[in-house]
Each structure stands twice: as C-alpha cells, then as structure tokens.
mmCIF file of C-alpha atoms in Angstrom:
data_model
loop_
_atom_site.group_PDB
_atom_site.id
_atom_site.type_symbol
_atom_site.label_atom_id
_atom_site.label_comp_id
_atom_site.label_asym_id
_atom_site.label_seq_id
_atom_site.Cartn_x
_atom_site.Cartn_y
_atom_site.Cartn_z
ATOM 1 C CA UNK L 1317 110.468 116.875 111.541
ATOM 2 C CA UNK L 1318 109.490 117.761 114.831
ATOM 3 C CA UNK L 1319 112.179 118.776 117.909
ATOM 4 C CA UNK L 1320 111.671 115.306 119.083
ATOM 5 C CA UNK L 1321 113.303 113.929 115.771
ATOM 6 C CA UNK L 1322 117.079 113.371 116.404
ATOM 7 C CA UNK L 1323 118.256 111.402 113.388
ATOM 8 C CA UNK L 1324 118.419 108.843 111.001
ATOM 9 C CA UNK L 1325 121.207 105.724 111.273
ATOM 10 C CA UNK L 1326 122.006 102.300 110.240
ATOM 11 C CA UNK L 1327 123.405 99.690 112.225
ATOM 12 C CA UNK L 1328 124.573 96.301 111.041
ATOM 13 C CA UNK L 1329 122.435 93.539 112.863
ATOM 14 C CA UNK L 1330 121.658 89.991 111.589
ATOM 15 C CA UNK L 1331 123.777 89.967 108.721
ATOM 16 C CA UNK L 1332 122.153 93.381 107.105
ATOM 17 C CA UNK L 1333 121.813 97.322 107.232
ATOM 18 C CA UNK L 1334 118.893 97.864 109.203
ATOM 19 C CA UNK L 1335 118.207 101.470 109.059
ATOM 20 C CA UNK L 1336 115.787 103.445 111.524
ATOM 21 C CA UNK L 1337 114.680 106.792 112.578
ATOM 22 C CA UNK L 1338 115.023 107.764 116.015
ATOM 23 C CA UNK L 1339 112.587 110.414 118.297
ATOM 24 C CA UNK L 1340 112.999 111.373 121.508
ATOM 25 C CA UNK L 1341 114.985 114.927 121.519
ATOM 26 C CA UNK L 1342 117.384 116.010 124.131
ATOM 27 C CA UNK L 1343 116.132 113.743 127.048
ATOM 28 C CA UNK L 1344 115.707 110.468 124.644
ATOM 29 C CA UNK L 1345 118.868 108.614 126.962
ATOM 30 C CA UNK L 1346 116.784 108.981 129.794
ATOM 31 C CA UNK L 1347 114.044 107.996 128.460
ATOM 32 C CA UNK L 1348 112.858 104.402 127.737
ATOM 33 C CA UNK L 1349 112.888 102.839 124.514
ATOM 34 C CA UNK L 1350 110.264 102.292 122.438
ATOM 35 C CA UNK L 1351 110.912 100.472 119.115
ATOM 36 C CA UNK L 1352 107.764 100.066 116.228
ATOM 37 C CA UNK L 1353 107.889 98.090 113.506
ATOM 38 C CA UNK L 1354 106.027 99.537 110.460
ATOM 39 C CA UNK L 1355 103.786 97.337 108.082
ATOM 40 C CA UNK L 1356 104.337 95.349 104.741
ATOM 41 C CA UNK L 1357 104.700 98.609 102.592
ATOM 42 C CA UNK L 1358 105.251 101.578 105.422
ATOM 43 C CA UNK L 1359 109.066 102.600 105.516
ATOM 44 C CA UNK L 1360 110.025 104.141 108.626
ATOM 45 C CA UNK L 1361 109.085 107.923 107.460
ATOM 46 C CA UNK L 1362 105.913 107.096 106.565
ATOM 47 C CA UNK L 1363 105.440 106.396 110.842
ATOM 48 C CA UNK L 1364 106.865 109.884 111.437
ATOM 49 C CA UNK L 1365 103.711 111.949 112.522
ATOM 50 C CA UNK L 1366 103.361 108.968 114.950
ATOM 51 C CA UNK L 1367 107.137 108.688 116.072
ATOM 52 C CA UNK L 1368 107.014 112.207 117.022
ATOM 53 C CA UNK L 1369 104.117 112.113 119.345
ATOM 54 C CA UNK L 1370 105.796 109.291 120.911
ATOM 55 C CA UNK L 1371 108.549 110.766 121.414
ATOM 56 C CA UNK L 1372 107.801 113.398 123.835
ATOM 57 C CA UNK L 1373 107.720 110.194 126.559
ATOM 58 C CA UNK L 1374 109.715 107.942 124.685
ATOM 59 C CA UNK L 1375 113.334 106.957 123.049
ATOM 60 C CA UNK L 1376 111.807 106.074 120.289
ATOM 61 C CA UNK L 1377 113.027 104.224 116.988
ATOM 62 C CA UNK L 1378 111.320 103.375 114.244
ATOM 63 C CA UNK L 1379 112.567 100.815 111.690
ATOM 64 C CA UNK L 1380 112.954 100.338 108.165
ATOM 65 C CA UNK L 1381 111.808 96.407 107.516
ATOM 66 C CA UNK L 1382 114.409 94.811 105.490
ATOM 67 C CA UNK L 1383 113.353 94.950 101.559
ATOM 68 C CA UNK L 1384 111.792 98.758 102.134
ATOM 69 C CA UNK L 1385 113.025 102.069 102.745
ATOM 70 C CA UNK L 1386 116.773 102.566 103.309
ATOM 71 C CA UNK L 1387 117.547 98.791 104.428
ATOM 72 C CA UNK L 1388 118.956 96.038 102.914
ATOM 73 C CA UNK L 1389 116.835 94.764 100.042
ATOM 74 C CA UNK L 1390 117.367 92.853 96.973
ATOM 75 C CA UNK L 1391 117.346 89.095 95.543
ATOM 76 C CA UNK L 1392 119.985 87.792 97.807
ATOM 77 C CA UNK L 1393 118.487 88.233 100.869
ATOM 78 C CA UNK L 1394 115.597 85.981 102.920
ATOM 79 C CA UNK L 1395 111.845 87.976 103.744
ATOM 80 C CA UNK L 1396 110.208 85.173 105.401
ATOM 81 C CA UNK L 1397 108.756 85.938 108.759
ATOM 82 C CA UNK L 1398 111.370 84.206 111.790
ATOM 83 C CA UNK L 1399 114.412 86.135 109.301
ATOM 84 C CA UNK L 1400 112.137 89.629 109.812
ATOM 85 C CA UNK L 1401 111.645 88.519 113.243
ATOM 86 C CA UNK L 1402 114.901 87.824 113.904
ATOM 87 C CA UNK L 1403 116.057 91.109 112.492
ATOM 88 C CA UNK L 1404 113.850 92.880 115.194
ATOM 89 C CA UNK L 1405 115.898 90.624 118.067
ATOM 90 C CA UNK L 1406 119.350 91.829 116.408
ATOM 91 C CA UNK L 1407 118.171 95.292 115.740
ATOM 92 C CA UNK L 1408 117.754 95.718 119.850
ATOM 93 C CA UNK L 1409 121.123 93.639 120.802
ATOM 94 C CA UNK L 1410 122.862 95.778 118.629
ATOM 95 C CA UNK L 1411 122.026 98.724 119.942
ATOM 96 C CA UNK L 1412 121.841 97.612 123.676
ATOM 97 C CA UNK L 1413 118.504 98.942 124.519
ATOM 98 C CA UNK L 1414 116.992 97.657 127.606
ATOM 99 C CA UNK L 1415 113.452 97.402 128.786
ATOM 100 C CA UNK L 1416 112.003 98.300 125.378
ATOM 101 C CA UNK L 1417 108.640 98.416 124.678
ATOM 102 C CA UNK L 1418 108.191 96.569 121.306
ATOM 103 C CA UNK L 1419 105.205 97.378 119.218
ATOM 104 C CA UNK L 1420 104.085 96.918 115.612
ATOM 105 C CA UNK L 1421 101.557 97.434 112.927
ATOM 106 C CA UNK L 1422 100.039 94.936 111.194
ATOM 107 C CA UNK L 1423 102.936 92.824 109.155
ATOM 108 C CA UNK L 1424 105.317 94.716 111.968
ATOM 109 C CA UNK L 1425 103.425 92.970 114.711
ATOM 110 C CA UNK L 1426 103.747 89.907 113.683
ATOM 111 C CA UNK L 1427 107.120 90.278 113.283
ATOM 112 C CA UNK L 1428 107.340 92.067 116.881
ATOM 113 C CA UNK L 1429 105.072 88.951 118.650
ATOM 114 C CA UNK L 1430 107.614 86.303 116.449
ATOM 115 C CA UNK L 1431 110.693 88.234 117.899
ATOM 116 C CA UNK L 1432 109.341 86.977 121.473
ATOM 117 C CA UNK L 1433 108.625 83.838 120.652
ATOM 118 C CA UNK L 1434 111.724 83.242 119.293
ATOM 119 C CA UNK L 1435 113.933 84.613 122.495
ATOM 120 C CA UNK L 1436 114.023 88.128 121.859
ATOM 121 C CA UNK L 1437 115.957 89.626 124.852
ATOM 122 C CA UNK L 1438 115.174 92.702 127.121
ATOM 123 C CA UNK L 1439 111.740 93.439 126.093
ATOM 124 C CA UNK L 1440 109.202 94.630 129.087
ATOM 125 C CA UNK L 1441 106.125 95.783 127.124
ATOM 126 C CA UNK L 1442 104.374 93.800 123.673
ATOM 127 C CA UNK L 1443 101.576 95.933 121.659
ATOM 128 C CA UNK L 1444 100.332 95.047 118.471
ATOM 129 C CA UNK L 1445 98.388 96.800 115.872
ATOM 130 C CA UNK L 1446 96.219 95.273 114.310
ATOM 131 C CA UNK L 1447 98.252 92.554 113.263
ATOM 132 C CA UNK L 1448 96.738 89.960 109.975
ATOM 133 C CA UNK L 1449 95.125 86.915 111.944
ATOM 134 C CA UNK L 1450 94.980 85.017 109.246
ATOM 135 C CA UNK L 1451 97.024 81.887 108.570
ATOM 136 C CA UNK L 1452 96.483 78.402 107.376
ATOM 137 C CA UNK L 1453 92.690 77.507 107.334
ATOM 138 C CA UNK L 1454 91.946 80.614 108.508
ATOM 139 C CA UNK L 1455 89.592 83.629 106.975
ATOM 140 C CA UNK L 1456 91.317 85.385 104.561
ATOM 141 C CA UNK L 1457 93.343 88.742 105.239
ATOM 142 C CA UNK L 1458 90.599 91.373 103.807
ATOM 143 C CA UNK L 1459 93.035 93.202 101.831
ATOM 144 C CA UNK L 1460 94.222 91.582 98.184
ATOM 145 C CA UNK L 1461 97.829 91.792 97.013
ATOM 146 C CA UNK L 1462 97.151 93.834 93.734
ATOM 147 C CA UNK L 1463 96.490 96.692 96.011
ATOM 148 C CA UNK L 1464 100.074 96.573 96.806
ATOM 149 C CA UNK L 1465 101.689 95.388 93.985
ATOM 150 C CA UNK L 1466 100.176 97.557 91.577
ATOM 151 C CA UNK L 1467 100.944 100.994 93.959
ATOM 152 C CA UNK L 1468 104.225 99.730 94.284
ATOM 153 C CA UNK L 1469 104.688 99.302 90.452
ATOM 154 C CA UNK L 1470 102.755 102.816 90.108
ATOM 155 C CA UNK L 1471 105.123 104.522 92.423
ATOM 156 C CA UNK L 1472 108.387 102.958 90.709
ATOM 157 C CA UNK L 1473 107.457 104.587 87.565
ATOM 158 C CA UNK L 1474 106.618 108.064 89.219
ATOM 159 C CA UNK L 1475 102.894 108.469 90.580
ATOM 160 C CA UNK L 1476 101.188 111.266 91.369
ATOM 161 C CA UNK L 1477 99.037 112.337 94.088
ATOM 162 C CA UNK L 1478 95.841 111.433 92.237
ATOM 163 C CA UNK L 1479 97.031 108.486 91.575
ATOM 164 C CA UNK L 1480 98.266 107.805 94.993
ATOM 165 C CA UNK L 1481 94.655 109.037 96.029
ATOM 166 C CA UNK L 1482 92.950 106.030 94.106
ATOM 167 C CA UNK L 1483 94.085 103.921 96.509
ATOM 168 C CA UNK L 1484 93.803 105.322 99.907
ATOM 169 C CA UNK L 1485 90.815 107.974 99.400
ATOM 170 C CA UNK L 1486 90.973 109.377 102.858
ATOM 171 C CA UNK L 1487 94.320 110.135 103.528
ATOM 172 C CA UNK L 1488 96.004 114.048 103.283
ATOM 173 C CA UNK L 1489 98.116 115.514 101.004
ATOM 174 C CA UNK L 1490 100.813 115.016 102.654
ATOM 175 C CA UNK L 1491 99.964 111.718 103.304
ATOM 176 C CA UNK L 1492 99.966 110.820 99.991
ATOM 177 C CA UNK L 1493 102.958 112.798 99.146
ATOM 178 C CA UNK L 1494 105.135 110.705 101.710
ATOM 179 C CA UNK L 1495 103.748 107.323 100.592
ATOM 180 C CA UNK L 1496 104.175 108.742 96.846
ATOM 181 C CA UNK L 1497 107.579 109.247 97.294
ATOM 182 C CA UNK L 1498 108.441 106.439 99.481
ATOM 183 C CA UNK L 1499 106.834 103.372 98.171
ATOM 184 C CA UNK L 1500 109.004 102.653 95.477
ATOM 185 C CA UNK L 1501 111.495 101.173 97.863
ATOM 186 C CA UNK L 1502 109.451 98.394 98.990
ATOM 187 C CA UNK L 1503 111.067 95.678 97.291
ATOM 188 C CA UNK L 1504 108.258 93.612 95.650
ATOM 189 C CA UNK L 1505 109.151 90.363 96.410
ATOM 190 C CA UNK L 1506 109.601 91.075 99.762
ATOM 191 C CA UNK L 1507 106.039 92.468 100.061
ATOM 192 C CA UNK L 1508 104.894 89.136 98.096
ATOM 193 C CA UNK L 1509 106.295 86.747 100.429
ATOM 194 C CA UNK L 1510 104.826 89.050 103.394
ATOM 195 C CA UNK L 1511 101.623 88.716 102.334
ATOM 196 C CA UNK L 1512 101.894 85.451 101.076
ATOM 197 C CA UNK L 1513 102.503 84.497 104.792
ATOM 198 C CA UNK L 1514 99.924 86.139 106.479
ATOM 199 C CA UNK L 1515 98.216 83.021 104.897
ATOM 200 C CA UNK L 1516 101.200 80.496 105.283
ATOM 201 C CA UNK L 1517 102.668 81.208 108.583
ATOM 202 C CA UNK L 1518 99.748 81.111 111.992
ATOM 203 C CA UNK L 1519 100.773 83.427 114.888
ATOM 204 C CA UNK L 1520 98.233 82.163 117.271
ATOM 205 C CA UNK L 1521 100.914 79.745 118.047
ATOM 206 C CA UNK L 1522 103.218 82.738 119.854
ATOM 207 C CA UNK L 1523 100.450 83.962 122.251
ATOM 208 C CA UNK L 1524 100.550 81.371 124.837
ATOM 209 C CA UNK L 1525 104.563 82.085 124.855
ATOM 210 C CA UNK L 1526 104.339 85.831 125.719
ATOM 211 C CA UNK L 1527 105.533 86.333 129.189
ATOM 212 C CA UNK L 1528 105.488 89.944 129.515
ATOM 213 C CA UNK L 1529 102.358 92.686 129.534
ATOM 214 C CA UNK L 1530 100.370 92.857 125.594
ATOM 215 C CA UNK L 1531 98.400 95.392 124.145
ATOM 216 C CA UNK L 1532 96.688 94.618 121.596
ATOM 217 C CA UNK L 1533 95.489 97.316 119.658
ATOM 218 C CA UNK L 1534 92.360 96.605 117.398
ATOM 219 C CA UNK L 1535 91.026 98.562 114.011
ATOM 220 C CA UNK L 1536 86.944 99.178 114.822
ATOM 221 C CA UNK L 1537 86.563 99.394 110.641
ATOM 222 C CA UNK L 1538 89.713 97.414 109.432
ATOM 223 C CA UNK L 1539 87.663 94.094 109.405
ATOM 224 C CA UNK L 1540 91.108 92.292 110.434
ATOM 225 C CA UNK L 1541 90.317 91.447 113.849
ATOM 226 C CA UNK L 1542 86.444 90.554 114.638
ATOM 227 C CA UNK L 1543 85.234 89.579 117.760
ATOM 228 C CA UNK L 1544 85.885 85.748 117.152
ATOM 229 C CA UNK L 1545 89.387 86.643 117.042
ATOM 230 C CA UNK L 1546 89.390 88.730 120.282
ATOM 231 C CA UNK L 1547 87.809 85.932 122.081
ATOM 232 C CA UNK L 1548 90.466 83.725 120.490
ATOM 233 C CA UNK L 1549 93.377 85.595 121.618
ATOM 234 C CA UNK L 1550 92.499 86.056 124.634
ATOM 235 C CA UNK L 1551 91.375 82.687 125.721
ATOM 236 C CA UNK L 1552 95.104 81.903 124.083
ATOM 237 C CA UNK L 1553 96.852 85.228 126.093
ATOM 238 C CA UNK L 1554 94.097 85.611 129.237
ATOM 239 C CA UNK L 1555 96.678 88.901 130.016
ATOM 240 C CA UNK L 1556 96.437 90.411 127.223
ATOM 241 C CA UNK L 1557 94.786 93.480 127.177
ATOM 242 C CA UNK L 1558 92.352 94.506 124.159
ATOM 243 C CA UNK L 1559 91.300 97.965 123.297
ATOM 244 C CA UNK L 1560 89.333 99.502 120.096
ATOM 245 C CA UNK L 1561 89.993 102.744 117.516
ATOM 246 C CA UNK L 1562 86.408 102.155 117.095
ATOM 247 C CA UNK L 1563 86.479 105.060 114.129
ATOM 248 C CA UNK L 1564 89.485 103.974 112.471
ATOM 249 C CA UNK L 1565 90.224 101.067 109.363
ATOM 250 C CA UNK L 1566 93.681 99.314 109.860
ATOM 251 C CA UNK L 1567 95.612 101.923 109.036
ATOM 252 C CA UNK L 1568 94.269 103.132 112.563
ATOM 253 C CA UNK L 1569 96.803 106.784 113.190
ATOM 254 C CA UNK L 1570 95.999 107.693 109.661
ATOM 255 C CA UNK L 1571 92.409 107.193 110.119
ATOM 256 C CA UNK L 1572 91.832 108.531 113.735
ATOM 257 C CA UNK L 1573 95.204 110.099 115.167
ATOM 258 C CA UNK L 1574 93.491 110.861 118.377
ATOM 259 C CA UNK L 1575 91.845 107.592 118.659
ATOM 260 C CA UNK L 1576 94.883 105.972 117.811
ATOM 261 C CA UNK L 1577 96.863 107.195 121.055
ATOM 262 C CA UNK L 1578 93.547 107.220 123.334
ATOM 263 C CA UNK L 1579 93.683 103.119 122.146
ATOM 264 C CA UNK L 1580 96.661 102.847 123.927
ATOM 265 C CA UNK L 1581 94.805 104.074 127.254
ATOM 266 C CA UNK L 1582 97.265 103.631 130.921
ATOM 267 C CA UNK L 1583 99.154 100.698 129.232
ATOM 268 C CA UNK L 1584 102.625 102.676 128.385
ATOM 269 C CA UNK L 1585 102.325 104.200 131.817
ATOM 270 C CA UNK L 1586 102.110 107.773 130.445
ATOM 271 C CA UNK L 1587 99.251 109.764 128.573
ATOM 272 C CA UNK L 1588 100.289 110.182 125.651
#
C-alpha cells in the first residue's frame, strides 16, 4: 500500500457490514470525499492501484459490494440492484460524508446512478464507468456469465496464476495474483443475480433524475457502450459529460492506467 492508504474498516449501514478501504493519507479530513463502487466480481483491493492515485486529491473510500470481499454475504441476505443501491446511500449517512463525489465501475455504477435516483443524500459529483446498458429489450451485455462463474468456482478451489491468466490475458502478475486471491469471496449468487439484472433491471430510467454534474466514463474497446448509447444518454442527461479510454476494454485502469485518469479530464476539478 501506498502512503495514501490509511486503513481498512467496517461500518454497519442498511442492516449489514459494509466494509471499505480508505486513501487519502494525513490530509484525507480536509480533503473531499470520493467514494467508488467496484464491479460485479472486484472487491475493494482489487481497486487499490486506483484508490491510491486518487488519493493524493481525494478522501477516498473504496467499498466492498455486499456478497464480495470482507462484507456481508451469504443466503440470507437480498443482491438485487435498489438493496445494493441502497447500501451505497447508507454507506455515506453512516459515515457523514458530505459533498462526495460518487463514482462506479460497471455493476458499481449502476448501483452509484440507482443510489441517486433513489434519494441518495449529499452527493455533488456522479461518474460512471462504463456501466452495462443493457436491460430489458436491449442488446445483450457482451460479456457471458460462465466467465464469472467458472473463475469464481476456479478460485474457490485454489487457482493459479496461469489459470487466472486464461481469463484475463493482459493483465500483470500482480494483477492476477490479487484477483487470484481475492475472487473466491464473491459470493456466487450474488454475482448471478448481478448479472442477471443487467438484463432485468433498465437504468436509462435514472438519467433524466440526476440533478447534479455526470461523467460518464466510456471503454473505447469494451464494446459496452457504442455510440447509439452515447447519443441515448445524452439526449436522456443533455449535462452529462462523455469522455473515451479510447485504448482500453471495460476493465479501462487495468487496460490503460494513464488513459484511465486522462478520461476523467477537468471534471474532478484537479489533475489527477
């Protein structure tokens, strides 16, 4: 971890442990917050090479999604999207932060835009990563649930970085390592229902609701958002703003680390 890591915690909000890691070293009070939701199979570590760039400018914290990492998870518990969302809301009352800027990847940001919708309180800036635009009779999300399942199922019985490397070719060793180790805590079901309702559940329906500045954040290679959907979101959002990691697939910071924070351009406020 970086000097701008300051710790791990859990905090009881909405009815569950939410756990998180928080970045921002010594002068993170004074900073403002900045809180990312990760996406259907990322626990919060697996966002630390990001977290710590952010922050240098930011009091950042990143959370672990209920059903992975070191959240709740388990059969009792509800995964569907306004339950994540809400968690997001709860996560941010209960710790009092005010004039966050909210963003998430992918699953994360639809949870993050569904949070709005649905009253979230004391947010001043939305982005969102590449989130899934699919939904009912909509083109398909590109990516197909054995993916996950099966790295999941490869990871709870103890997978190696070959084997880790079968799936995402590209990455590092270390980024394999990290997603290696960590994977086996997304809670299957959880990721099932997620990706079940990137199908089931439409978000163009929050866009018109968003009352504060959006970024949104767009893969150039991911194939998630084309340009029918740009001109779709912003004919439902005219404000939003809409940039391009023209080199990088979804998983844009692992892909293009550089492109990834030029993406964000003047939006935060700070070069980042």
């Amino acid at each position: 971890m970086s000097s701008t890591f300051l710790y791990g915690a859990n905090v009881q909000a909405n009815g569950i442990r939410q756990h998180y890691l928080r970045y921002g070293g010594e002068a993170s009070s004074t900073r403002q917050p900045l809180v990312l939701i990760p996406g259907i199979t990322s626990p919060a570590v697996t966002w630390g090479f990001v977290a710590e760039r952010l922050g240098r400018h930011f009091d950042t914290y990143v959370l672990d999604v209920r059903g992975r990492g070191l959240s709740s998870s388990g059969p009792e518990l509800a995964y569907d999207t306004d339950t994540c969302a809400d968690d997001v809301s709860a996560f941010i009352a209960a710790l009092g932060l005010e004039h966050v800027i909210l963003a998430g990847h992918s699953m994360g940001a639809r949870f993050a835009l569904r949070a709005l919708s649905r009253g979230a309180r004391n947010i001043d800036k939305l982005v969102l990563i590449d989130p899934p635009v699919s939904g009912p009779g909509r083109r398909e999300y590109p990516s197909k649930l054995p993916w996950y399942v099966d790295s999941i199922r490869d990871c709870t019985r103890g997978a190696d970085l070959e084997t880790m490397r079968g799936y995402c070719p590209s990455w590092s060793e270390d980024q394999l390592r990290l997603r290696a180790e960590w994977l086996h805590t997304c809670y299957e079901p959880a990721i099932v229902q997620a990706f079940e309702e990137f199908h089931s559940v439409d978000i163009h329906q929050d866009l018109p609701g968003v009352t504060v500045p959006a970024l949104l954040i767009c893969a150039g290679k991911g194939g998630v958002i084309q340009d029918q959907d740009r001109a779709e979101i912003r004919d439902l959002l005219p404000s939003i703003r809409i940039t391009t990691a023209e080199r990088a697939g979804h998983m844009i910071p692992w892909d293009d680390y550089e492109g990834f924070f030029d993406a964000f351009e003047d939006f935060l406020g700070t070069e980042l």
